[in-house]
């Protein structure tokens, strides 16, 4: 053993020292082998951790830490009792170590990480042995805690007390913490073990554990109070603080899963509330967490929860603490204290537990107390603190909404007053900090504020449901005052201006589904804009007019709605010229909600032609969204004028990024970060939409389309010679961008209808054929470039969607060139592209698919059979599998299934089915499993039809039913009986239902033959009792699909519970 220990220690020292490169790999391999064989090598690790060297010293810390890791490897995932010798060896060694190091030693004072690691290892040993082998675990540990009484020192051994606290916290995490459990792969055996440990602790030791923890905390608080009288800083004070802090943390760790009668007592309530305002931040945070877990513990009746809140007097306590901490926050001024702010957040979370509106009378009195406190938390200058009380706010507003549904009485004055105050707080919290420059924020901070605004807007929407006038008056007053002030020349802070515009925007979003949209001609007339006499512009209060007569009505005679009034003030204020980028961008966000009289502002230097590239980029998207949503209200005349007004913006923008490393691929980085061109694509799509509106004049439409695509086609031809060399990235990027732009022009046109309705005006097919041919020619010359292949797939997908079968003749050469140079990373995109072609072209794609499906399936099957190495490989493997299954499903659902059994592919038909059955067996990928069973179900419906009475010939593939009976049906039951198949997992439940559907399709397709197979052959071979087999087969035959799926899920759930018990 001594020689083995020496080798073990030496290997760890070498592995910890990279400079010994010649031995480094050997040491790693040796240690890896030890961990893989932990069942045999754990004694070596135990000796190295608890023992000493021949000189009488402890082994090096790195050796002892690794030894604990090796012991963890042995103990973790062990769910059977240890053999008696192993148990006794471990128990005696670990208890001896606790005696020497914790009772009489320094508890690894120089290596706290060893102390923490040991707590975890001892916890794993506890989980393995407590139920059956070491029921006196806690009693044995308690016996080591108490010290001989002395007035000058604590009553309890500090080291053992902290070890106890760490152990209980770790045990609570292992057996009851849902966050930890959800992070692990579900293991039913571990789940059962943890439940047994949890139940055993409750039954045997919970009262003793709780008493011990509270006794140590009380002793620590008394000692803390005495020490604080004489000192503000000393080792003894720090030790007492640590004991109380960890004691409260431990109490909170188990408060959620043991009997509440142990955690809510005449001792715990005064103790917790005495510590909630403690000067020490760590103690305050631990106490608030403990209280939160007590309150969050499930209680059967709302009255019980409310009674608990009343007993704790939580409303009054939080009210006082909020006022105290707010005053301290004001006193700190601009000096932020993250710790103290986290305490305010904890108080806010506690406040959420005060509301239970189901108990009307008492809850109403409680609300009167906590609503002002909640509003103070919401108005906190720190957004994280503000958002902590959102759950309480949502509960209150939901209660108000329910009350309004059952009563038509006016809103109570107390509720009205609260909602008015709430709206003021919401609007102020929606405002950017005036000292903050959004352009300097990182993406996370910017996104966090946008999320806050979204949550606040949701609350405003709820108030609107309760009382529309309150929201309307609040938003209207603030926005109109601000806009009027700006129009009159008053100086405004940029954040006040932005808030006013934003409020108009969200008011439009809130009322969008609740008020009548009328034509916008009234707003146009008030603004003295000319829009060709057509189009929509604003909201107004007008009678309902038939759609075909709306353009005959003079809507300027009708008064505007509040939203129309705000939009009018917004445009008249000229706030789009405010000298702050965010205000201009919010202005265009707002006016893009509706058909607007502000096309001039969008098209001119304030929007699409802005010198600020950020504003220009965002406006490209907003203009696209506006045109897309209002295309049915734009006249041909306006469409033509808009196309002419933006043609100067169509020069392809090529930006080369700055490389982080000389080894980076400049072409790849430029494609990944295309700069302004990414937004420019929206502009090309918008042009396609506008040109498609000129459908009454086919010649004019063709001419306009040519005027847009011709410069792009010329760009392709002019850059092709230089791009072929591949040395200069600029020509390649120009070709890539031009192809993408051509595809987006096609994307702006409507999809080709099937069937084509009478009177439908087709787009300019000849122009699109010319475009498609040019792109294909470019691909033939540059198919070695992946990014050109990607762009070509994108463009053809859009052109085919627009033109239907008009370019079908180009698909064979397109496929040939896409596959001539092919990288694995393109496989998913390629299959998705094929799926789109199937959807658009249906039977016209049969010959292409007939040639393609065999080699493609063989290639994918080979790829899926390769071992997965690393996370990236795993993700790529899963995406490929899903795309392949989607493609096969598309083939089946489009009635193109004959390609699988054609003369060219019939030899690969059975291997394909075997491959699908293997995917159906793979429990590690529920999504693909479900898709595989769905595909197999469709196969049964198509190829497993029995012989008809007319000709006596089967309508499917001869012998296919044998494959179903011998391979597929057994596969389904193998999946259901697997220990890894967790029926409580939502995704696996979906697989279970798909299996039920598959079995029923087999039964209903083959009829009596299938019923006989299940009843007389298969189910008896699986050991099913006859009465169970008869019942199951009868349900399979007689129930409709919905009823059988429910029966099947209940049947499997019951069967597995009986098996596990």
Coordinates of C-alpha atoms in Angstrom, one line a residue, residues 13-480:
X13 CA 1.7 16.3 -8.0
X14 CA 2.9 15.8 -11.6
X15 CA -0.6 16.4 -13.0
X16 CA -0.8 19.6 -11.0
X17 CA 2.5 20.9 -12.5
X18 CA 2.2 21.4 -16.3
X19 CA 5.9 22.2 -16.5
X20 CA 6.6 18.4 -16.3
X21 CA 5.3 18.0 -19.8
X22 CA 7.0 14.6 -20.5
X23 CA 5.1 12.9 -17.6
X24 CA 2.0 15.1 -17.6
X25 CA 0.0 12.9 -19.9
X26 CA 1.0 9.6 -18.2
X27 CA -0.1 11.1 -14.8
X28 CA -3.5 12.1 -16.3
X29 CA -4.1 8.7 -17.8
X30 CA -3.2 7.0 -14.5
X31 CA -5.5 9.2 -12.5
X32 CA -8.3 8.9 -15.0
X33 CA -8.0 5.1 -14.7
X34 CA -8.3 5.4 -10.9
X35 CA -11.5 7.5 -11.2
X36 CA -13.0 5.1 -13.8
X37 CA -12.4 2.2 -11.3
X38 CA -13.4 4.1 -8.2
X39 CA -15.2 1.0 -6.9
X40 CA -11.7 -0.6 -6.4
X41 CA -9.5 2.4 -5.7
X42 CA -11.6 4.4 -3.1
X43 CA -9.6 2.9 -0.2
X44 CA -6.4 4.4 -1.7
X45 CA -8.2 7.8 -1.8
X46 CA -9.5 7.4 1.8
X47 CA -6.1 6.6 3.1
X48 CA -4.6 9.6 1.3
X49 CA -7.2 12.0 2.7
X50 CA -7.4 10.8 6.3
X51 CA -3.9 9.3 6.8
X52 CA -0.5 10.8 7.2
X53 CA 2.9 10.4 5.5
X54 CA 5.7 8.3 7.0
X55 CA 7.0 11.5 8.5
X56 CA 3.7 12.0 10.3
X57 CA 2.4 14.9 8.2
X58 CA -0.8 15.3 6.2
X59 CA -0.5 14.6 2.5
X60 CA -0.4 17.7 0.2
X61 CA -3.6 19.6 -0.1
X62 CA -3.9 18.9 -3.9
X63 CA -3.6 15.1 -3.1
X64 CA -6.3 15.3 -0.4
X65 CA -8.6 17.3 -2.6
X66 CA -8.3 14.9 -5.5
X67 CA -8.9 12.0 -3.0
X68 CA -12.2 13.6 -2.1
X69 CA -13.1 13.8 -5.7
X70 CA -12.3 10.1 -6.2
X71 CA -14.4 9.3 -3.1
X72 CA -17.2 11.4 -4.6
X73 CA -16.9 9.3 -7.8
X74 CA -17.4 6.2 -5.7
X75 CA -20.3 7.4 -3.6
X76 CA -22.3 9.5 -6.1
X77 CA -24.8 7.6 -8.1
X78 CA -24.6 4.7 -5.6
X79 CA -28.1 3.7 -4.8
X80 CA -27.6 0.3 -3.1
X81 CA -26.3 -0.3 0.4
X82 CA -22.5 -0.7 0.8
X83 CA -21.2 -4.0 1.9
X84 CA -20.6 -4.1 5.6
X85 CA -16.8 -4.0 5.5
X86 CA -16.8 -1.0 3.2
X87 CA -19.4 0.8 5.3
X88 CA -17.5 0.3 8.5
X89 CA -14.2 1.3 7.0
X90 CA -15.6 4.5 5.7
X91 CA -17.7 5.3 8.8
X92 CA -14.8 4.8 11.2
X93 CA -12.3 6.7 9.1
X94 CA -14.6 9.7 8.5
X95 CA -15.7 9.9 12.2
X96 CA -12.1 9.6 13.3
X97 CA -11.2 12.4 10.9
X98 CA -14.1 14.6 12.3
X99 CA -12.8 13.9 15.8
X100 CA -9.2 14.8 15.0
X101 CA -9.8 17.8 12.7
X102 CA -13.1 19.3 13.9
X103 CA -13.4 18.4 17.5
X104 CA -9.8 18.8 18.5
X105 CA -8.2 20.4 15.4
X106 CA -8.5 23.5 13.3
X107 CA -11.0 22.2 10.7
X108 CA -8.6 22.7 7.8
X109 CA -8.2 26.4 8.7
X110 CA -5.6 26.8 6.0
X111 CA -7.7 25.2 3.2
X112 CA -11.4 26.2 3.4
X113 CA -12.0 24.6 0.0
X114 CA -11.0 21.2 1.5
X115 CA -13.5 21.8 4.3
X116 CA -16.3 22.5 1.8
X117 CA -15.4 19.5 -0.3
X118 CA -15.4 17.2 2.7
X119 CA -18.9 18.4 3.6
X120 CA -20.0 17.3 0.2
X121 CA -18.3 13.9 0.4
X122 CA -19.8 13.2 3.8
X123 CA -23.2 14.2 2.4
X124 CA -22.9 11.7 -0.4
X125 CA -21.9 9.0 2.2
X126 CA -25.0 10.0 4.3
X127 CA -27.3 9.6 1.3
X128 CA -25.9 6.1 0.7
X129 CA -26.2 4.9 4.3
X130 CA -28.7 6.8 6.4
X131 CA -31.8 4.9 5.6
X132 CA -30.5 1.4 6.2
X133 CA -27.0 1.4 7.6
X134 CA -26.4 4.6 9.6
X135 CA -29.7 5.7 11.2
X136 CA -27.8 7.3 14.1
X137 CA -25.9 9.7 11.8
X138 CA -27.3 12.9 13.3
X139 CA -27.2 11.6 16.9
X140 CA -23.6 10.6 16.5
X141 CA -22.8 14.1 15.1
X142 CA -24.8 15.9 17.8
X143 CA -22.7 14.2 20.5
X144 CA -19.6 16.0 19.2
X145 CA -21.0 19.5 19.4
X146 CA -21.4 20.5 23.0
X147 CA -18.4 21.8 24.9
X148 CA -17.8 21.8 28.7
X149 CA -19.7 24.8 30.1
X150 CA -17.6 28.0 30.5
X151 CA -18.7 31.6 30.9
X152 CA -15.8 32.8 28.7
X153 CA -16.5 30.7 25.6
X154 CA -19.4 29.4 23.5
X155 CA -21.3 26.3 24.7
X156 CA -20.9 24.6 21.3
X157 CA -17.9 23.5 19.3
X158 CA -17.7 26.1 16.5
X159 CA -16.1 23.8 13.9
X160 CA -18.5 20.9 14.4
X161 CA -21.4 23.3 14.5
X162 CA -20.4 24.7 11.1
X163 CA -19.8 21.2 9.7
X164 CA -23.4 20.3 10.8
X165 CA -24.7 23.4 9.1
X166 CA -22.9 22.7 5.9
X167 CA -24.0 19.0 6.0
X168 CA -27.7 19.9 6.5
X169 CA -27.6 22.5 3.8
X170 CA -26.0 20.1 1.4
X171 CA -28.5 17.3 2.3
X172 CA -31.4 19.7 1.7
X173 CA -29.9 20.7 -1.7
X174 CA -29.6 17.0 -2.7
X175 CA -33.0 15.8 -1.7
X176 CA -35.3 18.8 -1.9
X177 CA -33.8 21.6 -4.1
X178 CA -35.6 21.6 -7.4
X179 CA -33.0 23.8 -9.1
X180 CA -30.3 21.2 -8.4
X181 CA -32.6 18.4 -9.4
X182 CA -33.7 20.0 -12.7
X183 CA -30.0 20.6 -13.6
X184 CA -29.4 16.8 -13.5
X185 CA -30.6 14.2 -16.0
X186 CA -33.6 12.5 -14.4
X187 CA -32.8 9.2 -12.8
X188 CA -35.8 7.4 -11.3
X189 CA -33.6 5.4 -8.9
X190 CA -32.0 8.6 -7.6
X191 CA -35.4 10.1 -7.3
X192 CA -36.7 7.2 -5.3
X193 CA -33.6 7.2 -3.0
X194 CA -33.9 10.9 -2.4
X195 CA -37.6 10.6 -1.5
X196 CA -36.8 7.7 1.0
X197 CA -34.0 9.8 2.6
X198 CA -36.3 12.8 2.9
X199 CA -39.1 10.8 4.4
X200 CA -36.7 9.1 6.8
X201 CA -35.3 12.4 8.0
X202 CA -38.8 13.8 8.6
X203 CA -39.8 10.6 10.5
X204 CA -36.6 10.1 12.6
X205 CA -34.6 13.3 13.1
X206 CA -36.3 16.4 11.9
X207 CA -37.3 17.6 15.4
X208 CA -33.8 17.0 16.7
X209 CA -32.1 18.7 13.7
X210 CA -34.4 21.7 14.1
X211 CA -33.8 21.9 17.9
X212 CA -30.0 21.6 17.5
X213 CA -29.9 24.3 14.7
X214 CA -32.1 26.7 16.6
X215 CA -30.2 26.1 19.9
X216 CA -26.9 26.9 18.3
X217 CA -28.4 30.0 16.6
X218 CA -29.8 31.3 19.9
X219 CA -26.5 30.7 21.7
X220 CA -24.8 32.5 18.8
X221 CA -27.1 35.5 18.9
X222 CA -26.7 35.9 22.6
X223 CA -23.0 35.7 22.4
X224 CA -23.1 38.2 19.4
X225 CA -25.1 40.7 21.5
X226 CA -22.6 40.5 24.3
X227 CA -19.6 40.9 22.1
X228 CA -21.2 43.9 20.3
X229 CA -21.4 45.7 23.6
X230 CA -17.6 45.7 23.9
X231 CA -16.2 45.5 20.3
X232 CA -16.9 46.3 16.7
X233 CA -14.2 44.1 15.3
X234 CA -12.5 41.0 16.8
X235 CA -11.9 37.4 15.9
X236 CA -14.6 36.3 18.4
X237 CA -17.1 38.7 16.9
X238 CA -16.4 37.4 13.4
X239 CA -16.8 33.8 14.6
X240 CA -20.1 34.5 16.2
X241 CA -21.4 36.3 13.1
X242 CA -20.4 33.2 11.0
X243 CA -22.3 30.9 13.3
X244 CA -25.5 32.9 13.2
X245 CA -25.2 33.5 9.4
X246 CA -24.7 29.8 8.6
X247 CA -27.3 28.8 11.2
X248 CA -30.0 30.9 9.6
X249 CA -29.0 29.7 6.2
X250 CA -29.3 26.1 7.4
X251 CA -32.7 26.8 8.9
X252 CA -33.9 28.2 5.6
X253 CA -32.5 25.3 3.7
X254 CA -34.8 22.8 5.3
X255 CA -37.8 25.1 6.2
X256 CA -39.5 24.3 2.9
X257 CA -39.5 20.5 3.3
X258 CA -40.0 19.7 6.9
X259 CA -43.2 20.1 9.0
X260 CA -44.1 23.7 9.3
X261 CA -45.0 23.2 12.9
X262 CA -41.3 22.9 13.6
X263 CA -40.3 26.1 11.7
X264 CA -43.2 28.3 13.0
X265 CA -43.0 28.3 16.8
X266 CA -42.9 30.8 19.7
X267 CA -39.1 30.5 19.5
X268 CA -38.5 30.9 15.7
X269 CA -40.8 33.9 15.1
X270 CA -39.1 36.3 17.6
X271 CA -35.7 35.0 16.6
X272 CA -36.2 35.6 12.9
X273 CA -37.7 39.0 13.3
X274 CA -34.9 40.1 15.7
X275 CA -32.4 39.1 13.0
X276 CA -34.3 40.6 10.0
X277 CA -33.0 44.1 10.7
X278 CA -29.6 42.9 12.1
X279 CA -26.6 45.3 11.3
X280 CA -24.9 42.4 9.5
X281 CA -25.9 42.2 5.9
X282 CA -25.3 38.4 5.5
X283 CA -27.5 37.7 8.5
X284 CA -30.3 39.9 7.1
X285 CA -30.2 38.2 3.7
X286 CA -30.1 34.8 5.2
X287 CA -33.1 35.6 7.4
X288 CA -35.1 37.1 4.6
X289 CA -34.5 33.9 2.5
X290 CA -35.5 31.7 5.4
X291 CA -38.8 33.7 5.9
X292 CA -39.4 33.5 2.2
X293 CA -39.1 29.7 2.1
X294 CA -41.4 29.4 5.1
X295 CA -44.0 31.6 3.4
X296 CA -43.6 29.9 0.0
X297 CA -44.2 26.4 1.6
X298 CA -47.4 25.0 0.1
X299 CA -50.4 25.4 2.4
X300 CA -53.6 23.7 1.6
X301 CA -56.0 26.6 2.3
X302 CA -55.7 30.3 1.4
X303 CA -56.9 31.0 5.0
X304 CA -53.9 29.2 6.4
X305 CA -51.5 31.4 4.3
X306 CA -53.2 34.6 5.3
X307 CA -53.2 33.5 9.0
X308 CA -49.5 32.9 8.8
X309 CA -48.9 36.3 7.3
X310 CA -50.9 37.9 10.1
X311 CA -49.1 35.9 12.8
X312 CA -45.8 37.1 11.4
X313 CA -47.1 40.7 11.1
X314 CA -45.1 40.7 7.9
X315 CA -46.9 43.8 6.4
X316 CA -45.9 46.1 9.3
X317 CA -42.4 44.7 9.5
X318 CA -41.6 45.2 5.8
X319 CA -43.2 48.6 5.9
X320 CA -40.8 49.7 8.6
X321 CA -37.8 48.1 7.0
X322 CA -38.6 49.6 3.6
X323 CA -38.8 53.0 5.1
X324 CA -35.5 52.5 7.0
X325 CA -33.6 51.1 4.0
X326 CA -35.0 53.8 1.7
X327 CA -33.8 56.5 4.1
X328 CA -30.3 54.9 4.1
X329 CA -30.4 54.7 0.3
X330 CA -31.1 58.4 0.1
X331 CA -28.3 59.2 2.6
X332 CA -25.8 57.2 0.4
X333 CA -26.6 59.4 -2.6
X334 CA -24.8 58.3 -5.7
X335 CA -22.7 55.8 -3.7
X336 CA -24.3 52.5 -4.7
X337 CA -24.1 49.6 -2.1
X338 CA -24.9 46.4 -4.0
X339 CA -25.3 44.4 -0.8
X340 CA -27.8 46.8 0.7
X341 CA -29.7 46.9 -2.6
X342 CA -29.9 43.1 -2.6
X343 CA -31.4 43.3 0.9
X344 CA -34.1 45.7 -0.5
X345 CA -34.7 43.2 -3.3
X346 CA -35.1 40.4 -0.7
X347 CA -37.7 42.5 1.2
X348 CA -39.6 43.1 -2.0
X349 CA -39.7 39.3 -2.6
X350 CA -41.0 38.8 0.9
X351 CA -43.8 41.3 0.2
X352 CA -45.0 39.2 -2.6
X353 CA -46.0 36.5 -0.1
X354 CA -48.4 38.9 1.7
X355 CA -51.3 38.7 -0.9
X356 CA -53.9 36.0 -1.0
X357 CA -57.0 37.7 -2.4
X358 CA -59.1 34.5 -2.2
X359 CA -59.8 35.4 1.5
X360 CA -61.7 38.6 0.8
X361 CA -62.3 40.4 4.1
X362 CA -58.9 39.9 5.8
X363 CA -57.0 40.2 2.6
X364 CA -58.6 43.6 1.9
X365 CA -57.4 44.9 5.3
X366 CA -53.9 43.5 4.5
X367 CA -53.9 45.2 1.1
X368 CA -54.6 48.6 2.6
X369 CA -51.4 48.1 4.5
X370 CA -49.1 46.7 1.8
X371 CA -50.2 48.5 -1.4
X372 CA -48.3 51.8 -0.4
X373 CA -45.3 49.7 0.5
X374 CA -45.4 47.9 -2.9
X375 CA -45.6 51.3 -4.7
X376 CA -42.5 52.5 -2.8
X377 CA -40.6 49.4 -3.9
X378 CA -41.8 49.8 -7.5
X379 CA -40.5 53.4 -7.5
X380 CA -37.1 52.4 -6.3
X381 CA -34.4 53.9 -8.5
X382 CA -32.8 50.4 -9.0
X383 CA -34.8 48.4 -11.5
X384 CA -33.9 45.0 -9.9
X385 CA -35.6 46.1 -6.7
X386 CA -38.5 47.5 -8.6
X387 CA -39.2 44.2 -10.4
X388 CA -39.1 42.1 -7.2
X389 CA -42.7 43.1 -6.4
X390 CA -44.1 42.4 -9.9
X391 CA -45.6 39.0 -8.9
X392 CA -47.6 40.7 -6.1
X393 CA -48.7 43.4 -8.5
X394 CA -49.9 40.8 -11.1
X395 CA -51.9 39.0 -8.4
X396 CA -53.6 42.2 -7.3
X397 CA -54.4 43.4 -10.8
X398 CA -55.7 39.9 -11.7
X399 CA -58.0 40.1 -8.6
X400 CA -59.2 43.5 -9.7
X401 CA -59.9 42.2 -13.2
X402 CA -61.9 39.3 -11.8
X403 CA -64.0 41.7 -9.7
X404 CA -64.7 43.8 -12.7
X405 CA -66.0 40.8 -14.7
X406 CA -68.7 40.0 -12.2
X407 CA -69.7 43.6 -11.2
X408 CA -70.8 46.6 -13.2
X409 CA -70.6 48.9 -10.2
X410 CA -68.2 51.9 -10.4
X411 CA -64.7 51.2 -9.3
X412 CA -64.2 51.7 -5.6
X413 CA -62.5 54.9 -4.7
X414 CA -59.6 53.1 -2.8
X415 CA -58.9 51.0 -5.9
X416 CA -59.1 54.0 -8.2
X417 CA -56.7 55.9 -6.1
X418 CA -54.3 53.0 -6.0
X419 CA -54.4 52.6 -9.8
X420 CA -53.9 56.3 -10.4
X421 CA -50.8 56.2 -8.2
X422 CA -49.6 53.0 -9.9
X423 CA -49.9 54.5 -13.4
X424 CA -47.7 57.4 -12.3
X425 CA -45.1 55.1 -10.9
X426 CA -45.2 52.9 -14.1
X427 CA -44.7 55.8 -16.4
X428 CA -41.8 57.2 -14.4
X429 CA -40.1 53.8 -14.3
X430 CA -40.5 53.6 -18.1
X431 CA -38.2 56.6 -18.4
X432 CA -34.6 56.2 -19.2
X433 CA -32.1 57.4 -16.5
X434 CA -31.2 61.0 -17.6
X435 CA -27.6 60.3 -16.6
X436 CA -27.4 57.2 -18.8
X437 CA -26.4 57.2 -22.4
X438 CA -28.1 54.2 -24.0
X439 CA -25.5 54.1 -26.8
X440 CA -22.8 53.3 -24.2
X441 CA -24.8 50.4 -22.6
X442 CA -23.9 46.8 -23.4
X443 CA -26.5 44.6 -25.0
X444 CA -27.4 42.9 -21.6
X445 CA -28.1 46.2 -19.9
X446 CA -30.1 47.6 -22.8
X447 CA -32.1 44.4 -23.1
X448 CA -32.7 44.4 -19.3
X449 CA -34.3 47.8 -19.5
X450 CA -36.4 46.8 -22.5
X451 CA -37.6 43.8 -20.5
X452 CA -38.5 46.1 -17.6
X453 CA -40.5 48.3 -20.0
X454 CA -42.3 45.2 -21.3
X455 CA -43.3 44.1 -17.8
X456 CA -44.5 47.6 -16.9
X457 CA -46.5 47.8 -20.1
X458 CA -48.1 44.5 -19.3
X459 CA -49.3 46.0 -15.9
X460 CA -50.5 49.1 -17.7
X461 CA -52.4 46.8 -20.1
X462 CA -54.1 45.1 -17.1
X463 CA -55.1 48.5 -15.7
X464 CA -56.6 49.4 -19.1
X465 CA -58.7 46.2 -18.8
X466 CA -59.9 47.3 -15.4
X467 CA -60.6 51.0 -16.3
X468 CA -59.8 52.3 -19.7
X469 CA -60.3 55.9 -18.8
X470 CA -57.6 55.9 -16.1
X471 CA -54.9 54.7 -18.6
X472 CA -56.1 57.0 -21.4
X473 CA -56.1 60.1 -19.2
X474 CA -52.7 59.3 -17.6
X475 CA -50.9 58.6 -20.9
X476 CA -52.8 61.4 -22.8
X477 CA -52.0 64.0 -20.1
X478 CA -48.2 63.3 -19.8
X479 CA -47.6 62.8 -23.6
X480 CA -49.6 65.8 -24.7

